[in-house]
Short mmCIF file of C-alpha atoms in Angstrom, two decimals:
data_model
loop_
_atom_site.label_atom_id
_atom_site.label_comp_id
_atom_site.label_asym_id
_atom_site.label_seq_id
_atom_site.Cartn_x
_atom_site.Cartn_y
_atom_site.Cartn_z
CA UNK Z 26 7.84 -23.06 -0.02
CA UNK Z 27 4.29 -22.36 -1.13
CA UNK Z 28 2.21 -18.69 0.25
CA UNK Z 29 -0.86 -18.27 0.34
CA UNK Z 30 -3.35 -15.66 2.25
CA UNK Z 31 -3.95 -16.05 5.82
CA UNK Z 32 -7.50 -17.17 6.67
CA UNK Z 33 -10.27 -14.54 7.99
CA UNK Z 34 -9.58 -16.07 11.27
CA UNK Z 35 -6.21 -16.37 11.21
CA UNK Z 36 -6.22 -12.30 10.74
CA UNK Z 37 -8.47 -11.32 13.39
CA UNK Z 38 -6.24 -13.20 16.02
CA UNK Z 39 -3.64 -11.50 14.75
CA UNK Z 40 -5.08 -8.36 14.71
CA UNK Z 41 -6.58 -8.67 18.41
CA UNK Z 42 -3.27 -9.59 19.65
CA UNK Z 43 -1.38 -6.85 17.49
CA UNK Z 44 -3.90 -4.14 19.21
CA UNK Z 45 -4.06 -5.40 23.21
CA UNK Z 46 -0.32 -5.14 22.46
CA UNK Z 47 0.98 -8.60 22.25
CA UNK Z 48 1.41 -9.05 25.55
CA UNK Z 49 -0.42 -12.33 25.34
CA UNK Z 50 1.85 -15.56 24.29
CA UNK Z 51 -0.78 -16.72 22.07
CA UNK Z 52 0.77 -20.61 23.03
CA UNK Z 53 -1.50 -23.69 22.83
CA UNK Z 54 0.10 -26.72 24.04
CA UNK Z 55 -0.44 -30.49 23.72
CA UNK Z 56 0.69 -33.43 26.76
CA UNK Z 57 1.60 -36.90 26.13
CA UNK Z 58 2.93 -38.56 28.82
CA UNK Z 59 3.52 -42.53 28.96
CA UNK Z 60 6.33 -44.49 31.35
CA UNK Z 61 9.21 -43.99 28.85
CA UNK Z 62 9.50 -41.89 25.80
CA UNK Z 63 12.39 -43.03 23.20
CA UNK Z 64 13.45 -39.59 22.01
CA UNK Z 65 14.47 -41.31 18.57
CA UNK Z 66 11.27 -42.89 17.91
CA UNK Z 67 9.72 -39.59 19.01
CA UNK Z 68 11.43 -37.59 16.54
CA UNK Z 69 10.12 -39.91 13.81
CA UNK Z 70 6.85 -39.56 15.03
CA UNK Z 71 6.82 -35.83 15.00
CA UNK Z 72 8.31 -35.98 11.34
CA UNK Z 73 5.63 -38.38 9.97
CA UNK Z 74 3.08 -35.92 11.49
CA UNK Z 75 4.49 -32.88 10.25
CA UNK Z 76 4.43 -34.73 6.83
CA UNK Z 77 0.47 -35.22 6.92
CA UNK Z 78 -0.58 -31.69 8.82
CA UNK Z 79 0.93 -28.69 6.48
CA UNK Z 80 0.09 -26.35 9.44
CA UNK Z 81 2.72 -27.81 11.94
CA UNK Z 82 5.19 -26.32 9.16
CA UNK Z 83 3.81 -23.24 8.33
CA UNK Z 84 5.01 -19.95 9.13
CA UNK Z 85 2.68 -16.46 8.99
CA UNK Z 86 4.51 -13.54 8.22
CA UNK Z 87 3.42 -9.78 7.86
CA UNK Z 88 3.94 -8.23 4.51
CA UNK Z 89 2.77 -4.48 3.58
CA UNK Z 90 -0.08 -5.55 6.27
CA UNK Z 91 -0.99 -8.28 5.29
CA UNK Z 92 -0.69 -12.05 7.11
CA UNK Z 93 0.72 -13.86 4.68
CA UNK Z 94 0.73 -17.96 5.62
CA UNK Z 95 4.13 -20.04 4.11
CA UNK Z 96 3.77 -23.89 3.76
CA UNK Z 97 7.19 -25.10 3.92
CA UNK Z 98 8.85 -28.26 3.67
CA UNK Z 99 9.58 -30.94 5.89
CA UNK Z 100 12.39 -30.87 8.47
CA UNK Z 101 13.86 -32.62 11.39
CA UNK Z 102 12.42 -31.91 14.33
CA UNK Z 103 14.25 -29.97 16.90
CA UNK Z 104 13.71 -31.51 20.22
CA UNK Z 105 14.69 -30.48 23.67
CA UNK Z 106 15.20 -32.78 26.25
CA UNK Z 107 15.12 -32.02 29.81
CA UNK Z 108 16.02 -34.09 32.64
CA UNK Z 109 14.22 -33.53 36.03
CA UNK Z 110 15.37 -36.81 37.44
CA UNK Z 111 17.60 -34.98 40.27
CA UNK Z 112 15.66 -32.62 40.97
CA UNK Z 113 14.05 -32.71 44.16
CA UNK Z 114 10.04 -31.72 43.18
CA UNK Z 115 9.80 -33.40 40.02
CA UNK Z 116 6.01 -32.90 39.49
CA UNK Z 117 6.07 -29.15 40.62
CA UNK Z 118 9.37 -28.30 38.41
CA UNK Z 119 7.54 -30.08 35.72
CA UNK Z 120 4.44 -27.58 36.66
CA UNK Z 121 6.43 -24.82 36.49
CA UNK Z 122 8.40 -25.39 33.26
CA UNK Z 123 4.90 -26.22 31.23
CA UNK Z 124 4.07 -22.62 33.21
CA UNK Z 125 6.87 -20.70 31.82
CA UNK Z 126 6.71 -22.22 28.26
CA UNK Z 127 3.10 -21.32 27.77
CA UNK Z 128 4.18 -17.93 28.82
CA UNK Z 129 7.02 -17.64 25.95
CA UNK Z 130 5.95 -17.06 22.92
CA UNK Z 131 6.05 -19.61 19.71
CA UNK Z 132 7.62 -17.32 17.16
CA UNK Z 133 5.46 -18.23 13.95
CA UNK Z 134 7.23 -16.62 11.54
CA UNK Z 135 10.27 -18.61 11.80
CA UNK Z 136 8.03 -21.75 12.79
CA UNK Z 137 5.33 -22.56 14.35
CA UNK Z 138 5.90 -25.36 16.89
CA UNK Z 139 8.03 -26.02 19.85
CA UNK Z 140 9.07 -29.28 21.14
CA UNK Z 141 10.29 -30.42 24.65
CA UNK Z 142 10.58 -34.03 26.19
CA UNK Z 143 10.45 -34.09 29.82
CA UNK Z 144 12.30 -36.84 32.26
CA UNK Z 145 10.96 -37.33 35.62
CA UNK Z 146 11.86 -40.46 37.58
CA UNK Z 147 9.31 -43.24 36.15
CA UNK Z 148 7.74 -41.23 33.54
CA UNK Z 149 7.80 -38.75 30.66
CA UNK Z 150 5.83 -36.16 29.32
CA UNK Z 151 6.00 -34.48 25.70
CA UNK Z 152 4.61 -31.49 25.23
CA UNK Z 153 4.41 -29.82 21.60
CA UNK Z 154 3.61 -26.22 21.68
CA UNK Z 155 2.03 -24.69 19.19
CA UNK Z 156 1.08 -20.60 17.87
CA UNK Z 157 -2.58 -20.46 17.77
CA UNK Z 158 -2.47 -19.14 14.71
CA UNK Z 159 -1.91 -22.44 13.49
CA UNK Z 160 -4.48 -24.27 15.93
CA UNK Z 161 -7.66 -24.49 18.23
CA UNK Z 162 -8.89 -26.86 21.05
CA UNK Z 163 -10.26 -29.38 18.21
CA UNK Z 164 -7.44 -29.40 16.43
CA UNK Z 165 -5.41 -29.95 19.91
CA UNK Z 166 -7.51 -32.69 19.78
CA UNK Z 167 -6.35 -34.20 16.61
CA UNK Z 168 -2.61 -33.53 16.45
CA UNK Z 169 -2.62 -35.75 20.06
CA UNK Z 170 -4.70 -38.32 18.22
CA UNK Z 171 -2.26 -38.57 15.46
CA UNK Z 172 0.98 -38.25 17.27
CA UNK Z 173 -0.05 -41.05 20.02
CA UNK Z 174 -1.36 -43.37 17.21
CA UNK Z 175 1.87 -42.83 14.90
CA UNK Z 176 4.34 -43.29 17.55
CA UNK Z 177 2.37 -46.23 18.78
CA UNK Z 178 2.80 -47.64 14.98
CA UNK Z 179 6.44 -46.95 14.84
CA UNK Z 180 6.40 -49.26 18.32
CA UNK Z 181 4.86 -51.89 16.98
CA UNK Z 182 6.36 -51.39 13.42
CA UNK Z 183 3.12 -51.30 11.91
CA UNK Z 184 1.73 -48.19 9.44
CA UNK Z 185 -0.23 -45.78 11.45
CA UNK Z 186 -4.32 -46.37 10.81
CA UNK Z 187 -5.61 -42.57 10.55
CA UNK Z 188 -8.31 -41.20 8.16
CA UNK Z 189 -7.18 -39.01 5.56
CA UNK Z 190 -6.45 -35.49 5.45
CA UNK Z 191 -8.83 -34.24 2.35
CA UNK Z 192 -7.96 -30.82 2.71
CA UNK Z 193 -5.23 -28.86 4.27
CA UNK Z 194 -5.86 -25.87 6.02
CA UNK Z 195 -4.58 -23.59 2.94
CA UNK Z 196 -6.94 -25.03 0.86
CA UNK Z 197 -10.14 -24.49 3.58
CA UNK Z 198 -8.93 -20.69 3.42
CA UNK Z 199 -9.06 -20.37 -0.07
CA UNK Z 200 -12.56 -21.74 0.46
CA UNK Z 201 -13.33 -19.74 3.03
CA UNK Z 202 -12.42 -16.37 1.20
CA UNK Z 203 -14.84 -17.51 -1.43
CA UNK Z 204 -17.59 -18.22 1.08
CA UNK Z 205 -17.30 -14.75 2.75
CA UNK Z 206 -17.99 -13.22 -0.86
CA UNK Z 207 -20.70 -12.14 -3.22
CA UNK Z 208 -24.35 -13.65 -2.64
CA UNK Z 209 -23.26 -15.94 0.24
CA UNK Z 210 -21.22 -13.04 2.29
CA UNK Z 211 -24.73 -10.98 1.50
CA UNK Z 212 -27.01 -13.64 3.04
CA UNK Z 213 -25.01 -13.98 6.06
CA UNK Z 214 -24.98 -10.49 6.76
CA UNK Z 215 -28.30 -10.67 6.25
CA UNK Z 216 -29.17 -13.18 8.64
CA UNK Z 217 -26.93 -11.57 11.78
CA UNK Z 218 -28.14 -7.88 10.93
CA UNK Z 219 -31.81 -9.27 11.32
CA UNK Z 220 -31.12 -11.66 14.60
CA UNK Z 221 -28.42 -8.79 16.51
CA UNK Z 222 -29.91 -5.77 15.71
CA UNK Z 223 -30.65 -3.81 18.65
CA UNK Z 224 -28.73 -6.19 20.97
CA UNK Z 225 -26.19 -5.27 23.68
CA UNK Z 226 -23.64 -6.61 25.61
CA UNK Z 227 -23.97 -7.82 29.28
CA UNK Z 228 -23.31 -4.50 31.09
CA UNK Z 229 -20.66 -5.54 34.20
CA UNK Z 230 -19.35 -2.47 35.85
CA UNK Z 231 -15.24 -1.80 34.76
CA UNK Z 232 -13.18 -1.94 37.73
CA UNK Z 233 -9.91 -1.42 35.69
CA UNK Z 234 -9.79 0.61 32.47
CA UNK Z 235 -6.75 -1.08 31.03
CA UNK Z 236 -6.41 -4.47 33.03
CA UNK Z 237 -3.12 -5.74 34.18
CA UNK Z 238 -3.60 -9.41 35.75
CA UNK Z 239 -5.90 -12.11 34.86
CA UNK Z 240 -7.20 -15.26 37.15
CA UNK Z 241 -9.05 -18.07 37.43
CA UNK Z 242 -12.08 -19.75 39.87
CA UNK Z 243 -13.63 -23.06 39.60
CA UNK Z 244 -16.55 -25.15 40.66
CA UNK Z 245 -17.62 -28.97 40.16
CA UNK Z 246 -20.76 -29.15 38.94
CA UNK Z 247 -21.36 -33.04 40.26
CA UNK Z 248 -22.89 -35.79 38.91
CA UNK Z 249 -26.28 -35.52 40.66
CA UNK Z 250 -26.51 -32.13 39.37
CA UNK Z 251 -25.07 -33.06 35.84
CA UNK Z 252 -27.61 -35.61 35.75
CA UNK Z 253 -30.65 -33.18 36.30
CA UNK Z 254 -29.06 -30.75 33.27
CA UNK Z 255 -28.83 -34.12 31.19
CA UNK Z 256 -32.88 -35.01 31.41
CA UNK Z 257 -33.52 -31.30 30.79
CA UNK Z 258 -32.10 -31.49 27.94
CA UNK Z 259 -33.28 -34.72 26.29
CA UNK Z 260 -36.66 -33.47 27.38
CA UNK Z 261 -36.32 -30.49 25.18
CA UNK Z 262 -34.26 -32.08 22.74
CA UNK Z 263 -31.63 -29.96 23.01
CA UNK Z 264 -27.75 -30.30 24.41
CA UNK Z 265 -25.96 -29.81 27.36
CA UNK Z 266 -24.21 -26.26 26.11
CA UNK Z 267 -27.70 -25.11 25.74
CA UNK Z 268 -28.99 -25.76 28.99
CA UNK Z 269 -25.62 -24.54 30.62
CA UNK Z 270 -25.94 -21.33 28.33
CA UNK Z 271 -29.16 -20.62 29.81
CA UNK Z 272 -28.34 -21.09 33.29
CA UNK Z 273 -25.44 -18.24 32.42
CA UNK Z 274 -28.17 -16.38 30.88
CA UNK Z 275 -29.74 -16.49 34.09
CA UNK Z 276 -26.79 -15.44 36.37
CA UNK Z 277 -25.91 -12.46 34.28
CA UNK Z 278 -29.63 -11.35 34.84
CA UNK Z 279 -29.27 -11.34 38.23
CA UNK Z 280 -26.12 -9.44 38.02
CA UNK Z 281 -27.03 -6.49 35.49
CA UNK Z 282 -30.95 -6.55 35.38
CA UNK Z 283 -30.97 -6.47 31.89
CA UNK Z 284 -33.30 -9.15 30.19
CA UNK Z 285 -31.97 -9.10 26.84
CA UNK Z 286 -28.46 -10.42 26.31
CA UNK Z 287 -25.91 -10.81 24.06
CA UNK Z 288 -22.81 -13.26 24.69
CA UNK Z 289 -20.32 -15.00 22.52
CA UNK Z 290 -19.07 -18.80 21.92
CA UNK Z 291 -16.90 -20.27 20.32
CA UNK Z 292 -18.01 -22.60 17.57
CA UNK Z 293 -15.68 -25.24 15.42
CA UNK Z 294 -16.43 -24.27 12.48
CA UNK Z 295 -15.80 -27.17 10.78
CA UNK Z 296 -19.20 -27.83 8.65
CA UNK Z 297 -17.14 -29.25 5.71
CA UNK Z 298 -16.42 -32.73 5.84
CA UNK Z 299 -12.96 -32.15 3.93
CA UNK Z 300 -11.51 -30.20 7.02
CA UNK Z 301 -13.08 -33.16 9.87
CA UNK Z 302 -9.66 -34.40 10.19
CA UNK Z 303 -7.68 -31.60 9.32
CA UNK Z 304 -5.46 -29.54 11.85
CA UNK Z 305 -5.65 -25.75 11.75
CA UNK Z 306 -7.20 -22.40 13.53
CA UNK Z 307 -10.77 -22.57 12.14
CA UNK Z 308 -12.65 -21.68 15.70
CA UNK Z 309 -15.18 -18.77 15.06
CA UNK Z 310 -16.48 -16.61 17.81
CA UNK Z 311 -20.19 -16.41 17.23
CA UNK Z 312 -22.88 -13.90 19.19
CA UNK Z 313 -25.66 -15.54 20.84
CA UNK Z 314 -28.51 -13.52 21.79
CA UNK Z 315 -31.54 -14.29 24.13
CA UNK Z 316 -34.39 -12.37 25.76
CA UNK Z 317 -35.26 -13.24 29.72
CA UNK Z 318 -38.55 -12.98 31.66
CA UNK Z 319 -37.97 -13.32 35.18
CA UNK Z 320 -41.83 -14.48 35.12
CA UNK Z 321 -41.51 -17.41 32.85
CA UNK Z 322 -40.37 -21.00 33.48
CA UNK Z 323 -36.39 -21.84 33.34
CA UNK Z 324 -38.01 -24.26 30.84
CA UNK Z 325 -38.95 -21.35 28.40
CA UNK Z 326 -35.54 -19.42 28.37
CA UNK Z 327 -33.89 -23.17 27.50
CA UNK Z 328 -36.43 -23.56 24.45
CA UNK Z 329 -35.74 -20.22 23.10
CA UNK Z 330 -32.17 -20.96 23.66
CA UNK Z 331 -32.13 -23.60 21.89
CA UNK Z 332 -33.88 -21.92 19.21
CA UNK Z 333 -30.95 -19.37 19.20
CA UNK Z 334 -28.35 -22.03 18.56
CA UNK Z 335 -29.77 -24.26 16.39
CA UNK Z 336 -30.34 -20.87 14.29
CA UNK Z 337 -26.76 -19.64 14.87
CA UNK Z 338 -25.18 -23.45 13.54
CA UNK Z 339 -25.93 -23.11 9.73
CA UNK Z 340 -24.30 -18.81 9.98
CA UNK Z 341 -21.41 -19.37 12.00
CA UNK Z 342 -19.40 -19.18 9.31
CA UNK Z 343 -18.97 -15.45 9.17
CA UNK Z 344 -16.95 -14.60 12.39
CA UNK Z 345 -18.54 -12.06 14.64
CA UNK Z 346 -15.78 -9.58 14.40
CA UNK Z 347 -16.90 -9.11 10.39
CA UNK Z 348 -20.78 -8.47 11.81
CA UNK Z 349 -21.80 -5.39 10.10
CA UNK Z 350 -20.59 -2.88 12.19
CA UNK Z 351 -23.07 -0.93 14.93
CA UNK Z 352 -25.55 -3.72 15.26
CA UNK Z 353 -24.00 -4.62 18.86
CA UNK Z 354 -24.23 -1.90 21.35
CA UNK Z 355 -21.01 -2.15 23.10
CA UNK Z 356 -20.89 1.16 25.59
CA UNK Z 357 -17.85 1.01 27.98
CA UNK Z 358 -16.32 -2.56 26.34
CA UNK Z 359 -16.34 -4.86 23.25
CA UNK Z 360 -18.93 -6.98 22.83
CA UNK Z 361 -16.47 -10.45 22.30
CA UNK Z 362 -15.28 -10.00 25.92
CA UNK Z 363 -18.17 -12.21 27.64
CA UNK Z 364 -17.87 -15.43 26.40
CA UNK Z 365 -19.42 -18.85 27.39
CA UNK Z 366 -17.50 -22.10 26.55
CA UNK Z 367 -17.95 -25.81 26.15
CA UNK Z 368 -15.46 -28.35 25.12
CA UNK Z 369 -15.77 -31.21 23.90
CA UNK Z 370 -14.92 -34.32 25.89
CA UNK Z 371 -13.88 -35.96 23.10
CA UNK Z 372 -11.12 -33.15 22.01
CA UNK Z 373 -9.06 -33.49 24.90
CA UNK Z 374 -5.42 -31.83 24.69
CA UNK Z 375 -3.71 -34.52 27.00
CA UNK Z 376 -2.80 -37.92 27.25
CA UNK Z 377 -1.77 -38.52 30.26
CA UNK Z 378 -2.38 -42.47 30.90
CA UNK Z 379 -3.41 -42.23 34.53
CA UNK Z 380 -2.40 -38.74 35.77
CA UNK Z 381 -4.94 -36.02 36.51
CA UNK Z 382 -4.30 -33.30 33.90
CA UNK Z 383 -5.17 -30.83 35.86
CA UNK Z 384 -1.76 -31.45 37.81
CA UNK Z 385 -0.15 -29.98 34.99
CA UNK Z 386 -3.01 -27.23 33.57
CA UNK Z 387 -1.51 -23.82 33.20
CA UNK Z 388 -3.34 -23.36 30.44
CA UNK Z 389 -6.18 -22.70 32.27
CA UNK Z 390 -4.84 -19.78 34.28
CA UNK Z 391 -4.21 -17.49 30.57
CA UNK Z 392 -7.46 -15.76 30.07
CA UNK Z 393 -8.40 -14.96 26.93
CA UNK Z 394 -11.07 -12.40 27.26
CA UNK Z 395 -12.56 -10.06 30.63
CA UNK Z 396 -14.93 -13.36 31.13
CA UNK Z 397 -14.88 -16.72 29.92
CA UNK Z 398 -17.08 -19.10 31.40
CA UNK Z 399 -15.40 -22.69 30.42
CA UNK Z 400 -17.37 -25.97 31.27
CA UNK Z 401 -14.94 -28.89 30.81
CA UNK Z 402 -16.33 -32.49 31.19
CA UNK Z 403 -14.44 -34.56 33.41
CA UNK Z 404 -15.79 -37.86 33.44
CA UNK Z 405 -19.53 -37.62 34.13
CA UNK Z 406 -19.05 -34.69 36.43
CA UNK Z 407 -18.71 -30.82 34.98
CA UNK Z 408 -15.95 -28.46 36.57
CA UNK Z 409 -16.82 -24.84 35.44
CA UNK Z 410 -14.04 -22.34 35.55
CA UNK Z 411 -14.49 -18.84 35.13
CA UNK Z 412 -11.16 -17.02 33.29
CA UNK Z 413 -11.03 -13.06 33.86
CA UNK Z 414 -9.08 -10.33 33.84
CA UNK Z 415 -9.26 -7.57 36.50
CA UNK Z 416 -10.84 -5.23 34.00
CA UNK Z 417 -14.52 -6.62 35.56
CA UNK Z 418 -13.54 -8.87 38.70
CA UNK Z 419 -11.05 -8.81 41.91
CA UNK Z 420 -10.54 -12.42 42.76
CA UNK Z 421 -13.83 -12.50 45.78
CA UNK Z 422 -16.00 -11.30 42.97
CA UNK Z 423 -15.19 -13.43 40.71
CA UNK Z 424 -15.32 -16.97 43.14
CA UNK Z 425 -18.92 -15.53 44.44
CA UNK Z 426 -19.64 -15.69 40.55
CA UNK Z 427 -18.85 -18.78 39.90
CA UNK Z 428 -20.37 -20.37 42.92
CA UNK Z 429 -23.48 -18.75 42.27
CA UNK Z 430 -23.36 -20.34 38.33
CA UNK Z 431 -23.11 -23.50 40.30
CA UNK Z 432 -25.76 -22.83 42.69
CA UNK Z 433 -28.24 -22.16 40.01
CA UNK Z 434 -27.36 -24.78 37.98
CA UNK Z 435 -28.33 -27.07 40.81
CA UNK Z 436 -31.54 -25.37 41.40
CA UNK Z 437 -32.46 -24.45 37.97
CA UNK Z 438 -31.82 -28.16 37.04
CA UNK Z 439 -33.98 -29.70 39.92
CA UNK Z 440 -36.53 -27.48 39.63
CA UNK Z 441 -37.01 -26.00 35.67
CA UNK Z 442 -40.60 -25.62 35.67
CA UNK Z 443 -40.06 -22.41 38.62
CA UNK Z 444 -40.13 -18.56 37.41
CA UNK Z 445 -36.38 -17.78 36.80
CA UNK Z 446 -37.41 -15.15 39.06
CA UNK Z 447 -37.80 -17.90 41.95
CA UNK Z 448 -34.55 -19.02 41.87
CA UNK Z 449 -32.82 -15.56 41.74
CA UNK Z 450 -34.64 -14.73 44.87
CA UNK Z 451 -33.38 -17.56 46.59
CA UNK Z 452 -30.07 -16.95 45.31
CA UNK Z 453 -29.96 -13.68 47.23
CA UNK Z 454 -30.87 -15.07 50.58
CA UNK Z 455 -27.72 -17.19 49.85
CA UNK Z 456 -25.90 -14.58 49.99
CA UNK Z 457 -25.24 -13.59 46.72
CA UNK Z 458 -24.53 -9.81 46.14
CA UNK Z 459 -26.62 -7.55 44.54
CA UNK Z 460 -26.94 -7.02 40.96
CA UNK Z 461 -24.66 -4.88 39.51
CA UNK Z 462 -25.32 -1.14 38.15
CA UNK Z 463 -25.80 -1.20 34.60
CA UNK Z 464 -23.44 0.96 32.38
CA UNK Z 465 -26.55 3.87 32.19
CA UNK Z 466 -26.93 3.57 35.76
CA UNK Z 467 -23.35 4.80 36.54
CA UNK Z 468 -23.52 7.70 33.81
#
């Protein structure tokens, strides 16, 4: 067994969860599903991958404080199988056991994976679970890459064909630490104190002190109106998250009155080249601040947005949660709890060879923060979903939010050269409420 520090990241999760009092399961999980699974051939698979990804055998432990990560060696994989063949809802049992195992929690510091096979009649689905400690969406990405592609070798009894693995996650820490040190930590503090200073966090009115419950609403953002977002952005150069991010922009405007804004994303964090292929927890939560004028073209606010991210790229290494502290004003709430998120099409978690995912998506219903807006690409269409917790929104408050983000990505995207101002108005003969009170309002 080989120990080594815990990354920065790695830390702060564990930190967060230690101090909303662990009540969260912290459980990332990846589907494969094909016609038959041979449970031997599986196990062999799941070895072979363990063997080339040091983080699906490493356990964190606590010690005098500190996170403490343990590379250990190789062992045989401990798979359950379970048999839903006689059962009389096959797809809904399945639904429901993928439910209650993202609820349990992966104990990491015995180990950090969990492994069930699932037998319905004419198909099977695998599901490794994972502590996110040890993973994020790209790396979800990655480990179902590998696993499909070895077990697909050991079919065909041929040697898997994956890229190597230059570094291993320890190794990237170890990096890492040396990154957020000396002249380089300096710079990056630098850069963050001079672009945040001043800012403040969207200012949504608390409806529960200490929430209890968390939910989830949706809407499909089609392809007529994905196409419209597209050709905005190739006419400014810029990407789809940008353009998405500014129509968010937008809605929180409408809903606090404030015209300068501060949310979070997540970025990947994987600038090195040595970690492109490597499968850890190296997601970074990054602040992202803009200034609105309701008088200006939707056109302007995407430019400047734009300018914000391309800025934000080259600094996300330092996580936001190490910002020097004060710079975000964060009166009532913490300013990591708004969050807008993209992922990538090409990082999907499931395989599921002709089954709609979303079947079998609990995932979707844990929310991470008081409000995520996730945009998930589902062919050339866009299905927004809005996680929350009732700290900020009942359930009719949040669905009216998220079908106004849809309405005004429609009429932001056919019309960008309007006043932002323009579209809000038309959004309130809609029907949409009124904006909220601000934080100073209330006081």
């Amino acid at each position: 067994m080989r120990e080594s520090p815990a990354s920065v990241g790695q830390r702060l999760l564990w930190l967060m969860d230690h101090y909303q009092g662990g009540h969260r399961s912290l459980t990332q999980q990846v589907l494969l599903q094909r016609d038959t699974v041979d449970a031997c051939r599986l196990r062999d698979a799941l070895n072979l991958l363990g063997e080339r990804h040091e983080s699906l055998r490493t356990r964190l432990v606590e010690r005098r404080r500190q996170l403490i990560q343990q590379v250990c060696p190789s062992r045989e994989p401990e798979l359950d199988v379970v048999d839903l063949t006689g059962v009389r809802q096959p797809v809904d049992a399945l639904r429901d056991a993928l439910a209650a195992d993202l609820r349990q929690r992966v104990p990491v510091e015995q180990w950090p994976v969990r492994t069930t096979l699932y037998r319905l009649p004419g198909r099977a689905v695998f599901c490794l679970s994972m502590h996110h400690l040890i993973t994020d969406h790209s790396s979800n990405g990655l480990v179902l890459r590998d696993l499909r592609t070895i077990y697909e070798a050991l079919a065909s009894n041929s040697p898997p064909e994956l890229p190597d693995v230059t570094w291993q996650y320890a190794t990237w820490a170890q990096w890492q630490r040396e990154r957020l040190a000396g002249e380089s930590r300096r710079r990056l503090d630098a850069f963050w104190r001079d672009t945040l200073d001043g800012a403040s966090l969207p200012m949504l009115p608390v409806r529960n002190p200490e929430p209890v419950s968390s939910g989830s609403a949706r809407v499909h953002l089609s392809e007529p109106v994905v196409r419209s977002l597209r050709a905005l952005a190739r006419a400014h150069r810029t990407s789809l998250f940008a353009v998405l991010l500014a129509v968010f922009y937008t809605l929180l405007h409408q809903r606090t009155g404030q015209v300068d804004l501060t949310v979070t994303s997540l970025f990947a964090n994987r600038a090195r080249s040595e970690v492109a292929h490597t499968l850890g927890f190296f997601v970074n939560q990054v602040a992202l601040r803009s200034q609105l004028d309701g008088d200006e073209a939707f056109t302007a606010l995407v430019r400047r947005v734009r300018g914000t991210t391309i800025r934000a790229l080259p600094h996300q290494d330092l996580p936001f949660h190490m910002l020097p502290p004060g710079i975000v004003r964060s009166p009532g709430g913490r300013a990591d709890q708004v969050v807008f998120q993209m992922l990538d099409p090409g990082t999907t978690r499931g395989d599921m060879r002709g089954a709609h995912l979303a079947d079998l998506e609990p995932q979707t219903r844990n929310a991470r923060f008081d409000l995520e807006l996730l945009v998930v690409p589902i062919g050339e269409a866009l299905v927004t979903q809005l996680r929350y917790t009732d700290r900020i929104f009942d359930d009719p408050t949040a669905r009216a939010f998220v079908r106004d983000f849809g309405y005004l990505a429609d009429r932001l995207g056919r019309r960008p050269d309007d006043p932002v101002r323009d579209a809000i108005s038309q959004l309130a003969r809609t029907g949409a409420p009124p904006p909220f009170p601000t934080q100073t309002e209330e006081q």
